[in-house]
C-alpha atoms as a PDB file:
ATOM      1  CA  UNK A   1       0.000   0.000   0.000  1.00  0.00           C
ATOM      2  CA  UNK A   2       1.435   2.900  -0.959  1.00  0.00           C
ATOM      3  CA  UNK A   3       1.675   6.595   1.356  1.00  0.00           C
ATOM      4  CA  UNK A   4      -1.131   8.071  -0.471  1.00  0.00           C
ATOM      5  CA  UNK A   5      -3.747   5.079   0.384  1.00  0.00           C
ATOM      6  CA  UNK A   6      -2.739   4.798   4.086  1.00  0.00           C
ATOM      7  CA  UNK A   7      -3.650   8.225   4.118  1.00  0.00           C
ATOM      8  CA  UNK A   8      -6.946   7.795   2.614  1.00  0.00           C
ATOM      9  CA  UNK A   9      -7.430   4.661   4.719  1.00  0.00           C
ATOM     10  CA  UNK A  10      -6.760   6.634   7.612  1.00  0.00           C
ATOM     11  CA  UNK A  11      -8.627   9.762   7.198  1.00  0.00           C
ATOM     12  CA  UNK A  12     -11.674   7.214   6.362  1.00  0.00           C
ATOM     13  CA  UNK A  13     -11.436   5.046   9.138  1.00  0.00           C
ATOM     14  CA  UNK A  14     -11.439   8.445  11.328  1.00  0.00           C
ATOM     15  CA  UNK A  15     -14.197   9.990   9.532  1.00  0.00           C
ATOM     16  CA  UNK A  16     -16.502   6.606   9.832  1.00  0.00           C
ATOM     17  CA  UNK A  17     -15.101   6.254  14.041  1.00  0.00           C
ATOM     18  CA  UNK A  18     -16.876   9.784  14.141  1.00  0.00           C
ATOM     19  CA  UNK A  19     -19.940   8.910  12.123  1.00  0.00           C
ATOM     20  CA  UNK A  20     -20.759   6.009  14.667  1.00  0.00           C
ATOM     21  CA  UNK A  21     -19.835   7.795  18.201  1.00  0.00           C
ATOM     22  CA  UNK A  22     -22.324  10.532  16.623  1.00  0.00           C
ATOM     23  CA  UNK A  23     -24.983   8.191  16.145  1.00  0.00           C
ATOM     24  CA  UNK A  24     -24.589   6.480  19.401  1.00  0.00           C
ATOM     25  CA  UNK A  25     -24.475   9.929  21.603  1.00  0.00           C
ATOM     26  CA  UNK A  26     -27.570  11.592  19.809  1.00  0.00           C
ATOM     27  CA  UNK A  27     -30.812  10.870  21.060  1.00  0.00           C
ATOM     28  CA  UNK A  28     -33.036   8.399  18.664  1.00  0.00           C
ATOM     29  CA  UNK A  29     -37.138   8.258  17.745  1.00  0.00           C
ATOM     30  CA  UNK A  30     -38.290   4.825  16.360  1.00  0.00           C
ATOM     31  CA  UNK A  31     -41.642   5.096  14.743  1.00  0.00           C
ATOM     32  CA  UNK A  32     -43.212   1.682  14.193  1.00  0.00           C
ATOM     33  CA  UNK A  33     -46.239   0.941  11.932  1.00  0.00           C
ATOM     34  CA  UNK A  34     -48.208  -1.756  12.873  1.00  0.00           C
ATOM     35  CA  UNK A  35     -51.627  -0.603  12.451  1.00  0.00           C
ATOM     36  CA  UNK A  36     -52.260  -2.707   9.554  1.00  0.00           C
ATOM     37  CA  UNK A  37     -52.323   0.473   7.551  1.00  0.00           C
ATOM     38  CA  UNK A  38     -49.956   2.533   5.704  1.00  0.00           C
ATOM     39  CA  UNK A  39     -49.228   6.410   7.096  1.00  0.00           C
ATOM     40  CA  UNK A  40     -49.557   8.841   4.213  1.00  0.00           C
ATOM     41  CA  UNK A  41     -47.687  11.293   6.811  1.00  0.00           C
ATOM     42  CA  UNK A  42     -45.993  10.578  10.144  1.00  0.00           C
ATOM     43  CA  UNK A  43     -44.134  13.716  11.401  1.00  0.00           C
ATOM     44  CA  UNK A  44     -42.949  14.439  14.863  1.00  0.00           C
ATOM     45  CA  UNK A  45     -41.924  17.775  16.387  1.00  0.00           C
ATOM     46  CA  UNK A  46     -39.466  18.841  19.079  1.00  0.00           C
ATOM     47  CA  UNK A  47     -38.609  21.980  20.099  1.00  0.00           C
ATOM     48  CA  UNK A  48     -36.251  22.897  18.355  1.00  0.00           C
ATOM     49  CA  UNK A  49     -37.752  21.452  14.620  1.00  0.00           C
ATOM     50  CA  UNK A  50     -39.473  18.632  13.250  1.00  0.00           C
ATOM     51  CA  UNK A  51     -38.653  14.977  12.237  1.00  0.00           C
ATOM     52  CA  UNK A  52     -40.676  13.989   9.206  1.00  0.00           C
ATOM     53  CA  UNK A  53     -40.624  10.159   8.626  1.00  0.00           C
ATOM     54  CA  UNK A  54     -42.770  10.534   5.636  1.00  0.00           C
ATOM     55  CA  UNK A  55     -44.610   7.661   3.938  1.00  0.00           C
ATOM     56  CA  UNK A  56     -45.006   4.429   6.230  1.00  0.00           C
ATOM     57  CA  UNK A  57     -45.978   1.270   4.775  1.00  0.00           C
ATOM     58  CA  UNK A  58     -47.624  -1.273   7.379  1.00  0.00           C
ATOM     59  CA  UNK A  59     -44.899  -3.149   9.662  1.00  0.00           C
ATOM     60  CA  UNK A  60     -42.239  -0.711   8.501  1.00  0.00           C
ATOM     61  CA  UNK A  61     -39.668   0.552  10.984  1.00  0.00           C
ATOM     62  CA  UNK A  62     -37.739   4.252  10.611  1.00  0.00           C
ATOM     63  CA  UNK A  63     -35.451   6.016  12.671  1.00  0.00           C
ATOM     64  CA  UNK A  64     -34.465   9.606  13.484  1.00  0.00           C
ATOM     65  CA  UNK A  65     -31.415  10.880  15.197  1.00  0.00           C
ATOM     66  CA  UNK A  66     -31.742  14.478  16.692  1.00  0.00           C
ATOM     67  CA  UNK A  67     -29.301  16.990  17.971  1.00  0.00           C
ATOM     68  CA  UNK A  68     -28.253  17.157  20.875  1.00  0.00           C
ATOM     69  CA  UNK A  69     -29.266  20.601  22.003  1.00  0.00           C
ATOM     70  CA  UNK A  70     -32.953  20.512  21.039  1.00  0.00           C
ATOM     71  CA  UNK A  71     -34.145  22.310  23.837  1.00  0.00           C
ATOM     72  CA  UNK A  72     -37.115  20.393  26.174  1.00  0.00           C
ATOM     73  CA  UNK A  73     -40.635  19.951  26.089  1.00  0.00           C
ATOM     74  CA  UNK A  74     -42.976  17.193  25.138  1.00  0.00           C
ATOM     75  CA  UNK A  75     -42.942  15.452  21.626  1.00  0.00           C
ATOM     76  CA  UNK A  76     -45.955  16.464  19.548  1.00  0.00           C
ATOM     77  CA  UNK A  77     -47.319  13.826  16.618  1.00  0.00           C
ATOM     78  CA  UNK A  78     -48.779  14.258  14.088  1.00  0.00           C
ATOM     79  CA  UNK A  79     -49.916  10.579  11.843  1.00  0.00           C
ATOM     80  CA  UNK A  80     -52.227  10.305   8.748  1.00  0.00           C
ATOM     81  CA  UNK A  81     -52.986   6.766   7.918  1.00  0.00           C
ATOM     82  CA  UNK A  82     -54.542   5.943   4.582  1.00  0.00           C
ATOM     83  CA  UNK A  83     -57.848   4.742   5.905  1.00  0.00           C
ATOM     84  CA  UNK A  84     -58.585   8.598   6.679  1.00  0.00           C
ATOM     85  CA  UNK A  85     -57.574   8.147  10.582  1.00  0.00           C
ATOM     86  CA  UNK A  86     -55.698  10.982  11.806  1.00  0.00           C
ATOM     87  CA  UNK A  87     -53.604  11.058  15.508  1.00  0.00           C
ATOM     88  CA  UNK A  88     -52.741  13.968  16.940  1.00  0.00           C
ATOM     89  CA  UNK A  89     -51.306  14.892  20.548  1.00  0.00           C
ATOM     90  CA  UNK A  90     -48.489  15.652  22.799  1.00  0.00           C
ATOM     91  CA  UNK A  91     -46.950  12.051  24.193  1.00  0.00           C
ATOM     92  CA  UNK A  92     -43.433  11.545  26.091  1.00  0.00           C
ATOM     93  CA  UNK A  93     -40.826  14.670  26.821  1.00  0.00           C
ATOM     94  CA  UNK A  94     -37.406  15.011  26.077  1.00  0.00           C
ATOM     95  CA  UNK A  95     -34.317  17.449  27.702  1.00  0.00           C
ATOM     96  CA  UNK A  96     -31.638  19.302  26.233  1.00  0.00           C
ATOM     97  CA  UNK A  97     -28.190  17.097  25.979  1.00  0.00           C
ATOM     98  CA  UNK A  98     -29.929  13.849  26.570  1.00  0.00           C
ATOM     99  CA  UNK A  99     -27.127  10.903  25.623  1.00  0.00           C
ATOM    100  CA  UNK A 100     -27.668   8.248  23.991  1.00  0.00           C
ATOM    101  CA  UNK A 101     -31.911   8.372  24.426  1.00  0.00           C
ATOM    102  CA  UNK A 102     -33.978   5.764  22.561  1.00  0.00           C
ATOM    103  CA  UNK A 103     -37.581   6.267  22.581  1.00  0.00           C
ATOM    104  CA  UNK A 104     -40.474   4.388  20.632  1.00  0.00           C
ATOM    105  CA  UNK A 105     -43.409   5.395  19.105  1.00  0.00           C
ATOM    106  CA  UNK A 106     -46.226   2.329  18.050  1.00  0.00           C
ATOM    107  CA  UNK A 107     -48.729   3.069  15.515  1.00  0.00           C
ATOM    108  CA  UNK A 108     -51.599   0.436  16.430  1.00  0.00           C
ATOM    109  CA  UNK A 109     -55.371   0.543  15.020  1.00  0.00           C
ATOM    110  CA  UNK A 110     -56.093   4.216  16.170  1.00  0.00           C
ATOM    111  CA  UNK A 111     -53.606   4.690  19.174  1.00  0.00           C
ATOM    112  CA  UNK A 112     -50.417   5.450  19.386  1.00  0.00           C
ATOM    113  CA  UNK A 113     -48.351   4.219  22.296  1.00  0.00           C
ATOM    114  CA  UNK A 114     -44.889   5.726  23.762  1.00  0.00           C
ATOM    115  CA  UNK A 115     -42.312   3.967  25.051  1.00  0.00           C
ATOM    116  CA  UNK A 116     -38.186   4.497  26.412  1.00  0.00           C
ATOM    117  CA  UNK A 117     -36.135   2.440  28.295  1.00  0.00           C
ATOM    118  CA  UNK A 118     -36.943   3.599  31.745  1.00  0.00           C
ATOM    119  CA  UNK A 119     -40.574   3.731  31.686  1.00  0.00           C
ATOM    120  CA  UNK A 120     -43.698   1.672  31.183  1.00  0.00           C
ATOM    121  CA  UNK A 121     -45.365   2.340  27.721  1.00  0.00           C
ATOM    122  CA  UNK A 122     -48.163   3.997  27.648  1.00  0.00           C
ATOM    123  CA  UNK A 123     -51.264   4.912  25.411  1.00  0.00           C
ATOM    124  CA  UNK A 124     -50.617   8.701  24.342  1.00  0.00           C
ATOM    125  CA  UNK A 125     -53.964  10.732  24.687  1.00  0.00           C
ATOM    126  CA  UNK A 126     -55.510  12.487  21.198  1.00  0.00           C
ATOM    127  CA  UNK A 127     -56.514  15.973  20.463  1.00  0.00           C
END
């Protein structure tokens, strides 16, 4: 291998090392479908801006990795499924500089139910 392509290999290897602490230290939403319908929209805000999963087909799965610094407050939804069902609400909270947080969001028939590691799930209320 010559100088050149250690150098590359190098500066890549540091570059990907950085792109995985980053995803590990940000805080994480998981939106799962399983309502049997698709979502024609599944957006949720935060303070500081919104995460827009788009388009969810039944028993699909995204993720979302926020910064860091996103301020506090509760997470507000907002979900269209195709069937003409629409759930809408605050549900679960979130801090400023919060490490490594994983929550969950379940789409199921026409509820939506929150979950993280250090709490029980439960059934977010509707507007």
């Amino acid at each position: 291998m010559t100088l050149k392509n250690s150098k590359l290999v190098t500066i890549f290897s540091a570059l990907l090392f950085i792109y995985f602490m980053c995803r590990a230290l940000y805080p994480q939403v998981s939106i799962l479908n399983s309502s049997g319908i698709d979502a024609i929209e599944v957006t949720i805000w935060i303070q500081n801006g919104q995460l827009d999963f788009n388009y969810m087909r039944d028993d699909e799965t995204k993720d979302f990795y926020y910064s860091l610094f996103s301020g506090s407050g509760k997470y507000h939804y907002l979900i269209k499924l195709k069937n003409g069902v629409m759930l809408e609400g605050d549900c679960g909270s979130f801090e400023a500089l919060e490490f490594s947080k994983a929550v969950i969001f379940l789409i199921s028939d026409d509820k939506l139910i929150y979950s993280n590691p250090s709490d029980e799930p439960i059934i977010c209320e509707l507007f």
